[in-house]
XYZ file of C-alpha atoms in Angstrom:
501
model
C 181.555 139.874 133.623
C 180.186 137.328 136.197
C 184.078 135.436 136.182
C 185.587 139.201 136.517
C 183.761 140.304 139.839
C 185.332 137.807 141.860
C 188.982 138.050 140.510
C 188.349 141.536 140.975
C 187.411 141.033 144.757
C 190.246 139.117 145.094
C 192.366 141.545 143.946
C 190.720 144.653 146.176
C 191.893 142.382 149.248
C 195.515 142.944 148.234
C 195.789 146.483 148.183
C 197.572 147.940 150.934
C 197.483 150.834 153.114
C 197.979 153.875 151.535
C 200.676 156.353 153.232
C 202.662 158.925 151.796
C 205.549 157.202 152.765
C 203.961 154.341 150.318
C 203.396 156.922 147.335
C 206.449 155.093 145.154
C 205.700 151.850 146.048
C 204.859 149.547 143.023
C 201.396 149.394 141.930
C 199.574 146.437 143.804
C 199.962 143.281 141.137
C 197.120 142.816 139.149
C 196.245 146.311 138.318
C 197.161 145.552 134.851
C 195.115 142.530 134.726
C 192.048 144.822 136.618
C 192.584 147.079 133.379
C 192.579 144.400 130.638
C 189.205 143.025 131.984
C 188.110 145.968 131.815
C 188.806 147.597 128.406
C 187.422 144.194 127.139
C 184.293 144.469 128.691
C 183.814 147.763 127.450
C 184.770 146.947 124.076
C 182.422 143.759 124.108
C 179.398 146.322 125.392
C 179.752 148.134 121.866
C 180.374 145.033 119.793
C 177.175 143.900 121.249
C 175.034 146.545 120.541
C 176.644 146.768 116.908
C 175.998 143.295 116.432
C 172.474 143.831 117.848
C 171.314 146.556 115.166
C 172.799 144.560 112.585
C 170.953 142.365 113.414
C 167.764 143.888 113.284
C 169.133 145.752 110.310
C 168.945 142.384 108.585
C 165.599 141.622 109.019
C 163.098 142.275 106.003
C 160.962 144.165 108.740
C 164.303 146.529 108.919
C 164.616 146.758 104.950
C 160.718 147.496 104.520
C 160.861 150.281 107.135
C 158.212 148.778 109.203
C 158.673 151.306 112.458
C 155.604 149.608 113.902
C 157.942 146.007 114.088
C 161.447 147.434 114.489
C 160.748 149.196 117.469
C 159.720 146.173 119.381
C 162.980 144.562 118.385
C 164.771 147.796 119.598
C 162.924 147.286 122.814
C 163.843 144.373 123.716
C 167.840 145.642 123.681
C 166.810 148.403 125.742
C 166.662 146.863 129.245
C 170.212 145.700 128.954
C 171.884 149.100 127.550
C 170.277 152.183 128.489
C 170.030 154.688 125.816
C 167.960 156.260 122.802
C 166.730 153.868 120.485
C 166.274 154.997 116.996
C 165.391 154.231 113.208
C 166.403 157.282 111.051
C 165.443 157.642 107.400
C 167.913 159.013 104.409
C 165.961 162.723 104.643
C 167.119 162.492 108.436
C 163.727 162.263 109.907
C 163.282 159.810 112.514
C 161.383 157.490 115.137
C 162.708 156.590 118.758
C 161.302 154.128 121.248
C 160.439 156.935 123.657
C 158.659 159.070 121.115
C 157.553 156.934 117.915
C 157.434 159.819 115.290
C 160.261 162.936 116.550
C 159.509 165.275 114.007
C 163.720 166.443 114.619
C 166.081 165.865 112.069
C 169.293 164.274 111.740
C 170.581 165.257 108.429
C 173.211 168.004 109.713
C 174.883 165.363 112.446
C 178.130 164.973 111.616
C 177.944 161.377 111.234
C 175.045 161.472 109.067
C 176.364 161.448 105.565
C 179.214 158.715 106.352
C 176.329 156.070 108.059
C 174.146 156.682 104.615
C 177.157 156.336 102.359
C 177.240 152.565 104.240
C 179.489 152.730 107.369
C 178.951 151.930 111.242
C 179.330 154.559 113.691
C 180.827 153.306 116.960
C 181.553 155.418 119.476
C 180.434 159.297 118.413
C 179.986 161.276 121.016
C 176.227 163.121 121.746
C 175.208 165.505 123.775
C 171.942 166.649 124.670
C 170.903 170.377 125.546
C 167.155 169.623 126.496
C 168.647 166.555 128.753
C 171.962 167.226 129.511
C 172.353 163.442 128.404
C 176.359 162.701 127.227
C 175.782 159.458 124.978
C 177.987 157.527 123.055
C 176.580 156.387 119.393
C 176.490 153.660 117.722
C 174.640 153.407 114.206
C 174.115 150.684 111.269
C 173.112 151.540 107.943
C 170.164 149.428 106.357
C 171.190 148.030 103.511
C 168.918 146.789 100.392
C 170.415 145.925 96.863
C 173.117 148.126 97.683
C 171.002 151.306 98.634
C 171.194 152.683 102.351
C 167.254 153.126 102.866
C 167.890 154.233 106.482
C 169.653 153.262 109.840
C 169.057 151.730 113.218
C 171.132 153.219 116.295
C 171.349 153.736 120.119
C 172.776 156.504 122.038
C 174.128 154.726 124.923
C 173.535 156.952 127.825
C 177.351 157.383 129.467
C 176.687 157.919 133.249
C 174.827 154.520 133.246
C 177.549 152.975 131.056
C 179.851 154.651 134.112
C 178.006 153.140 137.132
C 178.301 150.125 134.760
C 182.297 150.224 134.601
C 182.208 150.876 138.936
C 180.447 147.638 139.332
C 183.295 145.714 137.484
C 186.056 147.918 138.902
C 184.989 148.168 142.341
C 188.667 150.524 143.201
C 189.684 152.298 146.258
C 189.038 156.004 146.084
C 192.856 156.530 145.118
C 192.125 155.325 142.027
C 190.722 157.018 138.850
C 189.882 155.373 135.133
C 189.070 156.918 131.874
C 188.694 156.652 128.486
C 189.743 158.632 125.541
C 188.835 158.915 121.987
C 190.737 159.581 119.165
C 190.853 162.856 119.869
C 191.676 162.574 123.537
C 188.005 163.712 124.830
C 187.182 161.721 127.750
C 184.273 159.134 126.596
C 184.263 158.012 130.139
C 185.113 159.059 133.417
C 185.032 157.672 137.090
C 184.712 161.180 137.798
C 181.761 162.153 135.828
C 182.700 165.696 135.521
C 185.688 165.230 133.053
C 183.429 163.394 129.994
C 183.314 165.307 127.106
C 185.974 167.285 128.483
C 189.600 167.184 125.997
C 192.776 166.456 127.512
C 194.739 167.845 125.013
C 192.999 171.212 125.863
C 192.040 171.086 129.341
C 194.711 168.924 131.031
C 197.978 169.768 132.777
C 201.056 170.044 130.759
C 202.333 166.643 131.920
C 198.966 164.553 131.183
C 199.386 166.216 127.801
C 202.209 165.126 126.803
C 201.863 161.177 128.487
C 198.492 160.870 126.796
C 200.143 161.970 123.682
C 202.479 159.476 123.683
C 200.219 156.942 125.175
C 198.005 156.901 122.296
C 200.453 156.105 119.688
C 200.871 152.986 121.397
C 198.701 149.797 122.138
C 199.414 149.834 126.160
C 202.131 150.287 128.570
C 202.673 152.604 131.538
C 201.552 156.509 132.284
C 202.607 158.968 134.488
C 201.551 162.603 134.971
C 200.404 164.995 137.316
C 196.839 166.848 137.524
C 196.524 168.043 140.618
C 198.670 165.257 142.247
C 201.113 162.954 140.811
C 199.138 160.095 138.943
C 200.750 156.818 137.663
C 199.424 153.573 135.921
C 198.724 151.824 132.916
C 196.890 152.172 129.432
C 195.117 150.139 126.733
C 194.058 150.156 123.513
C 190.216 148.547 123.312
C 190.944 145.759 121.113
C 188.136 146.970 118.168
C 187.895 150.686 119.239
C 189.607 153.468 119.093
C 189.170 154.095 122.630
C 192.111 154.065 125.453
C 191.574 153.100 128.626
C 193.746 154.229 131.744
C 193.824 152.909 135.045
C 196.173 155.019 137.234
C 196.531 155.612 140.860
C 196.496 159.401 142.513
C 199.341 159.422 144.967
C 200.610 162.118 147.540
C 198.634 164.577 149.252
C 196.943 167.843 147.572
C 199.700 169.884 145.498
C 199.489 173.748 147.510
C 197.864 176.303 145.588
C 200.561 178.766 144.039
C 201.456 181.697 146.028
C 199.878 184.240 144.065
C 196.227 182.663 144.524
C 196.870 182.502 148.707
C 198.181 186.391 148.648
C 195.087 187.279 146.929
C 193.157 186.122 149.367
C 194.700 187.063 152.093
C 194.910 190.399 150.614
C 191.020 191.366 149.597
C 189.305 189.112 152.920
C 190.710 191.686 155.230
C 189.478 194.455 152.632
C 186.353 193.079 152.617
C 186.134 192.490 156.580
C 187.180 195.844 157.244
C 184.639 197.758 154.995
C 181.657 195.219 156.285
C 182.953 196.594 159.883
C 183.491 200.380 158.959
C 180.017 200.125 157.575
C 178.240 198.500 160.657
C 180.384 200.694 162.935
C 179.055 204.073 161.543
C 175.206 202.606 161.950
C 176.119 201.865 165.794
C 178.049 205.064 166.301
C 175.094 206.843 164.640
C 172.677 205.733 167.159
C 174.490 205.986 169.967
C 174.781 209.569 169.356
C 172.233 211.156 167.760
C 169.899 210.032 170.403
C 166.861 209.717 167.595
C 163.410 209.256 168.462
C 161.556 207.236 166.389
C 158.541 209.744 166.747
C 160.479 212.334 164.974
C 160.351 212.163 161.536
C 162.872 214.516 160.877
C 165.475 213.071 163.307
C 165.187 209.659 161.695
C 165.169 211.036 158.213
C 168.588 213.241 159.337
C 169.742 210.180 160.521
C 169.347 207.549 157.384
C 170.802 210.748 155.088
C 174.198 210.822 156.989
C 174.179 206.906 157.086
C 174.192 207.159 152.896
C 176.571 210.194 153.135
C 178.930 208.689 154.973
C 178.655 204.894 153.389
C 178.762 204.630 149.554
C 177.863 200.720 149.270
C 174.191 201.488 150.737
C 171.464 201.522 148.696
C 169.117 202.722 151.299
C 168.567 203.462 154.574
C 164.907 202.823 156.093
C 163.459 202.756 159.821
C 161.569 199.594 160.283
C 159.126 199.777 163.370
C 158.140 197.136 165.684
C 155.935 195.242 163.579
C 157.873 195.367 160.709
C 156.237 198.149 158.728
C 159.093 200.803 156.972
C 158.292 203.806 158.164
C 160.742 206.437 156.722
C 163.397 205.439 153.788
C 166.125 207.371 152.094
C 167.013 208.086 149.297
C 163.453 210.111 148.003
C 163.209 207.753 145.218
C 162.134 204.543 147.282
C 159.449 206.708 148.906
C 156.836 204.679 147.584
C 158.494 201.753 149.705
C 157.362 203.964 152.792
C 154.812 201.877 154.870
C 154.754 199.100 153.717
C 155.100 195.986 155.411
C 158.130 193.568 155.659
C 157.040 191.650 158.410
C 157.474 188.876 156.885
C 160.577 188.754 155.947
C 163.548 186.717 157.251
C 165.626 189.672 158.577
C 162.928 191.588 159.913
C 161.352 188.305 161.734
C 164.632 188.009 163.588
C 165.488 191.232 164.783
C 161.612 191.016 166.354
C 162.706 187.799 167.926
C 166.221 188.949 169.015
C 166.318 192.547 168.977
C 170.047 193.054 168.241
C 172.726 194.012 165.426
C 172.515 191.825 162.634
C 173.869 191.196 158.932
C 170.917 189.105 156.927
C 171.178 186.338 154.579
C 170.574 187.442 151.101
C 167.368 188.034 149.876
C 165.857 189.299 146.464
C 164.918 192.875 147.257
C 161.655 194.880 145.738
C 163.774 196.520 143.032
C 164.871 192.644 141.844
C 168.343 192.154 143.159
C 169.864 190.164 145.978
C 170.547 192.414 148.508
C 171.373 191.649 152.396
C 171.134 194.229 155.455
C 173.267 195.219 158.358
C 170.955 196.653 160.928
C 170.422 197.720 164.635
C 167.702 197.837 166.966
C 166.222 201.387 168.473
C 165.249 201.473 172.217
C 162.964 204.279 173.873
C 163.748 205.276 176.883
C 162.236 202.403 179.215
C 164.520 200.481 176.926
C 161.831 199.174 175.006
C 162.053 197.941 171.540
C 160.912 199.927 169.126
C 161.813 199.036 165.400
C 165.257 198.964 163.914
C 167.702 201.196 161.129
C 168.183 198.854 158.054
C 170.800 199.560 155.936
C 170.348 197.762 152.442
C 173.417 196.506 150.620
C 173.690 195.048 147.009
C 176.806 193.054 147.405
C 178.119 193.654 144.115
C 178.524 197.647 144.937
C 180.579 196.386 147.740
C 182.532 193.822 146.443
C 183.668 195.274 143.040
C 185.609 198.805 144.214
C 187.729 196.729 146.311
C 188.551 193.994 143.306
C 189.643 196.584 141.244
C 191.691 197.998 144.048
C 193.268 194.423 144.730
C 196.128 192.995 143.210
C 194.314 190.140 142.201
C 195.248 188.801 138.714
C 192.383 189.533 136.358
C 192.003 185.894 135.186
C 190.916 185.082 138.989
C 187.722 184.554 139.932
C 186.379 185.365 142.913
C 183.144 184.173 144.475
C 181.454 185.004 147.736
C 178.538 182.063 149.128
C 176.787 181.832 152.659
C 177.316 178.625 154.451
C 173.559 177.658 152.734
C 174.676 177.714 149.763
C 173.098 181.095 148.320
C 175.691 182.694 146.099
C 176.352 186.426 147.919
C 178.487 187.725 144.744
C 179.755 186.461 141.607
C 181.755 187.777 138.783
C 178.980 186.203 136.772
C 176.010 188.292 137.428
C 173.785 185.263 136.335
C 174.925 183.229 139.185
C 174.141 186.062 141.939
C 171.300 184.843 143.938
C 171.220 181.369 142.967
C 171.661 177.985 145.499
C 174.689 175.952 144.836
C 173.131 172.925 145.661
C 169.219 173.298 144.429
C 169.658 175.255 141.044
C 169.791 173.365 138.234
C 172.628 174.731 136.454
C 174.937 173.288 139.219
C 173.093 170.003 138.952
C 175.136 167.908 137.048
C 178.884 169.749 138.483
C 178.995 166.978 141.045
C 183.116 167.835 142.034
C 181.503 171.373 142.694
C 178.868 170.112 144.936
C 181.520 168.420 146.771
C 183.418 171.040 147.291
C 180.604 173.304 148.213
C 179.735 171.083 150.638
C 183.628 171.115 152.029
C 183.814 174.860 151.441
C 180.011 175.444 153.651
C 181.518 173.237 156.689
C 185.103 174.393 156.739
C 186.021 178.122 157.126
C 189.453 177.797 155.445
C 190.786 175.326 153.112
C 191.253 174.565 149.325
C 190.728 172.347 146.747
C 189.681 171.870 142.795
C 186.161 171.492 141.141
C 184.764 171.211 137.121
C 182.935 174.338 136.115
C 182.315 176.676 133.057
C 185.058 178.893 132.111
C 182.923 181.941 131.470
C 184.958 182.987 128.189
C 184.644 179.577 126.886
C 181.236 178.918 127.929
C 182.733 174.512 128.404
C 183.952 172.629 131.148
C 187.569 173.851 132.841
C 189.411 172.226 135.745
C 189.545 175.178 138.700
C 191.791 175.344 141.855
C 190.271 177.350 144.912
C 191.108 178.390 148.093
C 188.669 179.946 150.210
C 188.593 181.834 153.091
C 185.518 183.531 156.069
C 183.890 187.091 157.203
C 182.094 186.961 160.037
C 179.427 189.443 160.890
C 177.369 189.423 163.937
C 177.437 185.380 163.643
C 176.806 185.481 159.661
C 179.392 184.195 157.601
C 180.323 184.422 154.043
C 182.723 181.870 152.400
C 184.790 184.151 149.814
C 186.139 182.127 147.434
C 188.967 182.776 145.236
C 189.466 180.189 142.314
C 191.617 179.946 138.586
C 192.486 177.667 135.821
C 195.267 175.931 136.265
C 195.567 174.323 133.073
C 195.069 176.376 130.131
């Protein structure tokens, strides 16, 4: 490693420019090298730790199942490989350095019955639910007169083993590496998002078939295209069955297809235009029923024609100068009558700014995100005197005019403010939550990215790593996005698919 850095320096100094008018230029000379260096290392990282527990395994402390002295021996590895540390016996239970005594079982692993039958494991792939850990395993049975009595492993934690690989392949951002198993699931990823996830399922026709054919093979060249056109080399690990590939991403972004753009550009004016009727008929209301705020009935006239004549509200209220709801319609949120909001976002800025506005979404009384168009009331001295809030649960207003779209039903289509709060999504789980503060985006970091793109930019496009919601695993997704703008609040509506299926 310490003789690699510096060739690998050497090398970075040599790369040149990149243009599109360079994008079938030969790769920069010692790329190949840059990969060999590399799929040795990684193969001497596992032949280490093997070699390690072995080791250990060999020890009479091992064969006697002393926890209380293997585990300082399994320490001491632990500084220079992160992972989980572990002595298993043949029922399955098991100690780690973390935890001493687990009480969890490993019996039903798939790999349990061939390490206790007296064979390595190098290389299984783990993943944790409780951690959300993806760990590579590697296991040695303890052996004694020809009897497995149990098993020393590690679970070598991936990400670090990543941020590992970047130190000894410090490459330009046009560059990507990874590394498939047997079965072509990606062990290891510059781009975190893709481990665990399988080519042969997930990737684009073209990787498909180049992987395919790569892995046959002991090394040579690739090309393919995901997303952009990709080209580069591959190698075997020389004691693993792991590939490695090293390949360049050349061109600029391939356009999203037709269909996805249309889409768009079909249900964002839609969407616009039913925001505008709706804030149009609360302004037109005003202006000419002339309401007094002291009469009951002309307010209560007035929110009952607002519902009448605008299906997406969920209720109409009167909200008085210091933020108390004074009347609300429909009857059934009469119990909502008088209390006081004042402290809510929407209602603390129409008190600063007394003019129309469409809120941020909140989580309303009755437990759903909701936001609110509304518009001040002035008496006669035009004085402020409270505002009409119209409450809207975005899904009431998004959904009529999906199904009325022509977009395809495998599309998915999601709406976020510029903060990050998700407005609408066609998975209701999602409504309500922050894309970059809730923990089930936490570890999408190509989605974060893009979020952050898609909250700065009011138009563009690009691809992220999320859950296809039938599949409930990791899918590649292209999206294009476009903006609504409402009294200065915007929503990014997002319109997104799988590619590669």
């Amino acid at each position: 490693m310490k003789t690699l850095v510096p060739t690998l320096l050497a090398f970075m100094l040599t790369f040149p420019v990149w243009s599109a008018e360079s994008a079938k230029e030969p790769l920069p000379e010692g790329t190949e090298a840059i990969l060999n260096a590399a799929a040795h290392y990684l193969d001497s990282v596992f032949a280490h730790a093997q070699q390690s527990l072995e080791l250990i395994a060999s020890t009479p402390e091992a064969q006697r199942g002393d926890w209380k002295v293997i585990k300082p021996y399994l320490q001491r590895l632990a500084p220079d490989l992160p992972g989980v540390y572990f002595f298993v016996l043949p029922n399955g239970n098991y100690y780690s350095v973390a935890l001493d005594f687990t009480n969890l079982n490993l019996r039903n692993r798939p790999y349990f019955s061939s390490l206790f039958a007296g064979n390595s494991v190098k290389g299984f792939p783990i993943y944790s639910r409780s951690s959300d850990q993806k760990s590579a395993l590697v296991a040695v049975p303890i052996v004694v007169d020809n009897k497995v009595v149990g098993a020393l492993g590690v679970s070598i934690f991936l990400d670090d083993l990543v941020a590992r690989l970047e130190q000894v392949m410090p490459l330009p951002q046009e560059y990507n590496w990874f590394v498939l198993n047997p079965d072509a699931t990606d062990m290891l990823d510059r781009d975190r998002d893709y481990i665990f996830m399988n080519v042969l399922q997930q990737g684009s026709p073209s990787m498909r078939d180049a992987v395919t054919q790569a892995m046959a093979g002991e090394s040579g060249n690739i090309d393919y295209e995901l997303e952009r056109p990709r080209r580069g080399y591959y190698q075997k690990l020389p004691d693993m069955d792991w590939w490695m590939f090293l390949v360049k991403i050349e061109g600029g972004p391939i356009p999203a297809p037709p269909q996805l753009q249309l889409s768009l550009d079909r249900f964002v004016p839609a969407l616009q235009d039913k925001l505008n009727a709706i804030d149009r008929s609360l302004a037109e209301l005003i202006a000419t029923s002339h309401v007094r705020v002291d009469k009951e009935d002309e307010i209560r006239a007035l929110l009952r024609k607002l519902l009448e004549e605008n299906l997406p509200i969920v209720e109409a209220a009167f909200i008085d100068a210091k933020g108390i709801i004074r009347h609300i319609e429909p009857p059934e949120y009469i119990n909502f009558e008088n209390m006081d909001i004042s402290t809510q976002a929407h209602v603390v800025a129409m008190q600063k700014n007394p003019l129309p506005q469409l809120s941020g979404g909140f989580t309303a009384v009755e437990q759903f995100l909701a936001v609110t168009i509304a518009h001040p009331l002035h008496d006669s001295q035009k004085r402020f005197v409270g505002s009409i809030s119209l409450v809207i649960r975005p899904e009431l207003l998004i959904e009529p005019l999906l199904k009325a779209s022509t977009v395809p039903e495998d599309y998915e289509l999601w709406i976020m403010q510029p903060d990050g709060r998700i407005i609408y999504d066609q998975d209701r789980e999602e409504i309500g939550k922050m894309l970059f503060s809730a923990p089930i985006y936490a570890s999408h970091e190509s989605l974060l990215e893009l979020g952050k793109t898609i909250a700065s930019t009011p138009t563009g496009e690009g691809s992220y790593i999320f859950l296809a919601p039938e599949l409930k695993k990791k899918a590649i997704k292209k999206a294009v996005w476009q903006t609504i703008n409402l009294h200065g609040r915007e929503w990014r509506v997002v319109l997104a698919y799988r590619p590669y299926k």
